[in-house]
Short mmCIF file of C-alpha atoms in Angstrom, two decimals:
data_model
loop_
_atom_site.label_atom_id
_atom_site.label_comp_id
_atom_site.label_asym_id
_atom_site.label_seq_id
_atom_site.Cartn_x
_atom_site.Cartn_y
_atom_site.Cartn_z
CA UNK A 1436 44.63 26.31 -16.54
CA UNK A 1437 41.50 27.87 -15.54
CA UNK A 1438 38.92 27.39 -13.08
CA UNK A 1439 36.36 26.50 -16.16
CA UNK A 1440 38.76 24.59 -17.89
CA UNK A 1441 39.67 22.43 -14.79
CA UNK A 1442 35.57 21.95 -13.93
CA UNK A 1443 35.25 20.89 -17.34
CA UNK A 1444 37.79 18.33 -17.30
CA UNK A 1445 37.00 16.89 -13.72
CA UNK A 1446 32.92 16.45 -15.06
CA UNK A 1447 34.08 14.99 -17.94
CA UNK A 1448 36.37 12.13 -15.52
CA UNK A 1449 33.30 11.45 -13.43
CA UNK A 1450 31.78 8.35 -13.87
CA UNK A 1451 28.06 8.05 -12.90
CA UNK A 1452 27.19 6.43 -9.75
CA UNK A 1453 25.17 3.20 -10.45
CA UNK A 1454 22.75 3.18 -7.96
CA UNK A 1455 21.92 -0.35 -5.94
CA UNK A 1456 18.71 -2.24 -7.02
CA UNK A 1457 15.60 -3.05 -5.14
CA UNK A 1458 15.77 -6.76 -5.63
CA UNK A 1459 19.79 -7.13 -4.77
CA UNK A 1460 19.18 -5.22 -1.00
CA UNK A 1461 16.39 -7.61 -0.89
CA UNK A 1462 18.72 -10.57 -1.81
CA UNK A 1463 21.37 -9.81 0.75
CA UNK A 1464 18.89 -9.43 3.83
CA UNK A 1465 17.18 -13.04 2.68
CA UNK A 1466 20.86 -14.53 2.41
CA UNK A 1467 21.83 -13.14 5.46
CA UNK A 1468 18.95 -13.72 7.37
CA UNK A 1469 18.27 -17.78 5.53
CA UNK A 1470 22.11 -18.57 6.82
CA UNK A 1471 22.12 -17.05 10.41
CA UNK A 1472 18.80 -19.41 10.76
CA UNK A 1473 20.04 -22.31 9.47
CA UNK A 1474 22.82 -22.02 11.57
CA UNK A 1475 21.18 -21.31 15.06
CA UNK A 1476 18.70 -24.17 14.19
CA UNK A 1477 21.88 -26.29 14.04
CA UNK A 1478 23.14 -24.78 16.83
CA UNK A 1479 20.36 -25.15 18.81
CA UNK A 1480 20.01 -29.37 17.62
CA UNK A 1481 17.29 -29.15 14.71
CA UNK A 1482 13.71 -28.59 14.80
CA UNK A 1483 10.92 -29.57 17.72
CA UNK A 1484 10.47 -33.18 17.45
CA UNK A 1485 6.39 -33.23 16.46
CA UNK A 1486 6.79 -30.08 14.23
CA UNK A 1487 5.70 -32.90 10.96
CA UNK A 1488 2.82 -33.95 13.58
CA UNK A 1489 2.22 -30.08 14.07
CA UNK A 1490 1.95 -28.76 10.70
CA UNK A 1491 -1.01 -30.97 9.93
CA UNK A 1492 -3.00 -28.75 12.21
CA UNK A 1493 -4.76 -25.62 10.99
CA UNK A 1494 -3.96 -23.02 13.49
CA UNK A 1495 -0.47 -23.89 13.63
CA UNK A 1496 0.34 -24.05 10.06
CA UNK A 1497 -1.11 -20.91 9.46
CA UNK A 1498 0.51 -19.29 12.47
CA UNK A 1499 3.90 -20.89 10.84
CA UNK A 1500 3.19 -19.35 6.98
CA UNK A 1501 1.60 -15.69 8.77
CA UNK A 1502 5.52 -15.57 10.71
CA UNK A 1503 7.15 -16.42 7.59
CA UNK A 1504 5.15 -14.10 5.37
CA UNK A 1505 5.69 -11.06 8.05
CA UNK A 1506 9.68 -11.55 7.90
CA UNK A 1507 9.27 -11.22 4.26
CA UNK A 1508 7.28 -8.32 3.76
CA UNK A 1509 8.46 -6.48 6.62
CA UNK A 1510 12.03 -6.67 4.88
CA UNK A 1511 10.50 -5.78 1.43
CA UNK A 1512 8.43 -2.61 3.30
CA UNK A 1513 12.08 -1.48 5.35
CA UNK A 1514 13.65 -1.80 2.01
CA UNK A 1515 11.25 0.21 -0.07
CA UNK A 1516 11.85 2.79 2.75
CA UNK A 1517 15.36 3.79 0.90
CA UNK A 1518 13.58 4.20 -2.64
CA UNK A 1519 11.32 7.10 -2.93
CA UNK A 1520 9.29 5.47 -5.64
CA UNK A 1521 8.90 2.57 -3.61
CA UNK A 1522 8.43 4.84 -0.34
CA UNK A 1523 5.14 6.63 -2.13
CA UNK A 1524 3.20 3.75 -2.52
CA UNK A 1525 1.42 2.34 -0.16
CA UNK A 1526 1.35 -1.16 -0.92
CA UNK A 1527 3.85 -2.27 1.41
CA UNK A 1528 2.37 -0.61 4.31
CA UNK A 1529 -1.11 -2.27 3.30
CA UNK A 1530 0.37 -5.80 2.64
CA UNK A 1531 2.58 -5.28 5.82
CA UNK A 1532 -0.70 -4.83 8.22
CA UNK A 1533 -2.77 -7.49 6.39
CA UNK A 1534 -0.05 -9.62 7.28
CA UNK A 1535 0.63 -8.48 10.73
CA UNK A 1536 -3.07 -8.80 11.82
CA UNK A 1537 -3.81 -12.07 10.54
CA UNK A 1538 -0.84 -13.37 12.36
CA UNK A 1539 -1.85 -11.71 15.41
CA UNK A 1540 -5.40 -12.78 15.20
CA UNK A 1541 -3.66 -16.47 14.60
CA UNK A 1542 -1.90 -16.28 17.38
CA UNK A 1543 -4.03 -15.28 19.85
CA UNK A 1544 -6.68 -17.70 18.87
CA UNK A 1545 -3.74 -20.28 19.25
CA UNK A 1546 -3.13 -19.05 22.58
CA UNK A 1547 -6.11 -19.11 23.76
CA UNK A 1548 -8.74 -21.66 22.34
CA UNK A 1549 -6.16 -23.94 20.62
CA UNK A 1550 -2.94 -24.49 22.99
CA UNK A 1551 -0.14 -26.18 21.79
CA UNK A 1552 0.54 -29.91 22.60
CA UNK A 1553 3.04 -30.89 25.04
CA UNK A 1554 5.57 -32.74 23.52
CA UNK A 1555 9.43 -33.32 23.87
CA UNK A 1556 11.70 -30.94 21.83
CA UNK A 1557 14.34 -31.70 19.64
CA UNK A 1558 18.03 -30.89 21.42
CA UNK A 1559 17.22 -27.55 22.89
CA UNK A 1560 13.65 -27.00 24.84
CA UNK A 1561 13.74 -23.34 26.00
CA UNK A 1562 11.40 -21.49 28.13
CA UNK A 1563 10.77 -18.73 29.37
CA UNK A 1564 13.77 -16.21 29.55
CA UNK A 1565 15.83 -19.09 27.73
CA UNK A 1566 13.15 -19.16 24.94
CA UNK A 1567 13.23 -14.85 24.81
CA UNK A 1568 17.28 -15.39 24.49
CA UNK A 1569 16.19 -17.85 21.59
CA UNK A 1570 14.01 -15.13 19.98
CA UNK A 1571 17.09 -12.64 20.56
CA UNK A 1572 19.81 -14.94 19.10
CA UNK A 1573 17.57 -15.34 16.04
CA UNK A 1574 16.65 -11.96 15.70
CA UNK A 1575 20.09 -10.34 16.19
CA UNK A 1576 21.83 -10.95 13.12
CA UNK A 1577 18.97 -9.68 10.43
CA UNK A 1578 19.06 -6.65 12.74
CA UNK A 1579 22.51 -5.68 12.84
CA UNK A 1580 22.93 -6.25 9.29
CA UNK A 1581 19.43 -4.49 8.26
CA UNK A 1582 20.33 -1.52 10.22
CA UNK A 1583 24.51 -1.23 8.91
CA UNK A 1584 22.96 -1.50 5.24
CA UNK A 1585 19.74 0.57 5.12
CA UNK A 1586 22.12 3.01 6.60
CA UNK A 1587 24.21 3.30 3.96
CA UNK A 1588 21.13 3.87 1.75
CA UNK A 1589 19.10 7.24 1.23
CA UNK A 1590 16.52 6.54 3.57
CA UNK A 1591 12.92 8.11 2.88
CA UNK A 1592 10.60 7.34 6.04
CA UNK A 1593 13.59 6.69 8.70
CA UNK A 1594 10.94 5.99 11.47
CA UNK A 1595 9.02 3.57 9.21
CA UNK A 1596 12.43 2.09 8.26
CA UNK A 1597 13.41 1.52 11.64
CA UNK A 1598 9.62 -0.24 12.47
CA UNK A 1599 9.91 -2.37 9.74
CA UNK A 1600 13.82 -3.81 10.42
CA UNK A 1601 13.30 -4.19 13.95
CA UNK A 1602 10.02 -5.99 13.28
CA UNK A 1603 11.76 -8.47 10.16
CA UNK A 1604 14.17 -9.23 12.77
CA UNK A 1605 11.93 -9.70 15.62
CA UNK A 1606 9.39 -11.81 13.48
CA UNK A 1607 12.74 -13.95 12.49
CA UNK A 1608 13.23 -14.97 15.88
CA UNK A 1609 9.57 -15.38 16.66
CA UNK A 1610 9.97 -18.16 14.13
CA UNK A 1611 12.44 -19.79 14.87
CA UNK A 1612 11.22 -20.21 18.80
CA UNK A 1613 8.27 -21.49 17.21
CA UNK A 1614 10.21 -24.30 15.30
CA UNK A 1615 12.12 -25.37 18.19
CA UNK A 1616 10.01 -24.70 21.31
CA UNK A 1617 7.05 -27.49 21.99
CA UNK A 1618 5.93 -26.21 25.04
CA UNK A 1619 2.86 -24.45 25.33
CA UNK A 1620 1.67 -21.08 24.17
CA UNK A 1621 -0.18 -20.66 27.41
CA UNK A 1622 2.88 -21.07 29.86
CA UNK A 1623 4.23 -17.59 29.41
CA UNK A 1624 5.51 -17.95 25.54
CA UNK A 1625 2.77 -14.98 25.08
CA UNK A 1626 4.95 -12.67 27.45
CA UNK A 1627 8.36 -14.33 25.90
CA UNK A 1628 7.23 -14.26 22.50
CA UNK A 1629 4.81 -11.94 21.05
CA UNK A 1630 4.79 -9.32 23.28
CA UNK A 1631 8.76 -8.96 22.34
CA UNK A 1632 8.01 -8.16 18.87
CA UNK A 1633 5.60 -5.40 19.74
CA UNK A 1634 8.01 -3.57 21.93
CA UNK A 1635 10.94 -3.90 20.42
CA UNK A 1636 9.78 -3.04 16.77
CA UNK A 1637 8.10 -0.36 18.66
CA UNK A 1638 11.47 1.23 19.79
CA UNK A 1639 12.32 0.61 16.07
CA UNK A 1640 9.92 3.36 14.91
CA UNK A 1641 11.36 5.56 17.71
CA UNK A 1642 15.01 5.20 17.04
CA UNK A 1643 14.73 4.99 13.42
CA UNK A 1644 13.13 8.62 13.23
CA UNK A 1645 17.52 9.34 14.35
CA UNK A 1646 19.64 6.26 13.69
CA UNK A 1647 18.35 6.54 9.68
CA UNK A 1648 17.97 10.03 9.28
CA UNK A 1649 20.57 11.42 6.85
#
């Protein structure tokens, strides 16, 4: 047999590659990330006790739907990182900083003209380095399994990938502090909380220029 012959029959045995949709990476980080929370908020004896009193404030319900909206579209932005059609737009990046700016601008105007009420927590009240090793034991899981499976995908923008995990994750464990903690936003939860998120989805955007470069 020949070297044409055997080419020919070896293309003609391969079998396409079907490549991995959008919407089911996007499924698998939401499942992931829904199930590791439910469990810590277990874990950690169920939400703060005047979180029903809470979200019938403004500020606070809006700080609460701003969180949740960033873990969202900071997954669907990291995600769109690994598909180049996705990666050209820049709708993500545009939704991602509307998003991130009004929940800034939220929370600082919480922290400073609109402090939280004290109030007793339900089972677990952390604060300060106990409420950052709340924000780190939500945030850890949707991290280690954003950054094993973007990994394995054909990553566009690596150092926008890594920005935008890091920053899902990070935002994950901002909210669930948030619907645990009652204390107030004024006794150091700034430097335990939000300040966090900024570095460590800032070293995200550093290593993510290597650890998703292919």
């Amino acid at each position: 047999m020949n070297t044409q012959t055997l080419a020919a029959q070896l293309a003609s045995r391969h079998q396409p590659v079907k490549p991995i949709s959008f919407g089911r990476i996007c499924l698998e980080w939401a499942s992931v990330t829904a199930i590791s929370f439910a469990a810590l908020v277990f874990y950690y004896g169920g939400f703060r006790a005047d979180l029903s009193a809470r979200l019938l404030e403004p500020f606070f319900t809006a700080e609460i739907a701003l969180n949740f909206l960033l873990v969202v579209v900071a997954g669907l932005s990291a995600t769109a990182c690994a598909y180049p059609d996705r990666a050209r737009t820049r709708m993500h990046q545009i939704l991602l900083w509307i998003v991130f700016t009004g929940y800034s601008a939220i929370f600082l105007m919480a922290a400073f003209h609109r402090p939280d009420l004290a109030g007793p927590a339900s089972g677990h009240e952390p604060h300060g380095l106990e409420c950052l090793q709340c924000l780190l034991a939500f945030a850890i899981i949707p991290a280690c399994w954003m950054s094993w499976r973007l990994r394995q995908l054909a990553c566009v923008k690596p150092m926008q990938m890594g920005f935008t995990a890091i920053l899902m994750a990070m935002a994950t464990g901002g909210l669930g502090v948030r619907l645990l903690e009652s204390g107030h936003l004024q006794d150091g939860l700034m430097l335990t909380h939000y300040l966090p998120i900024l570095l460590l989805s800032g070293a995200g955007l550093l290593l993510g220029g290597k650890f998703f470069r292919w």
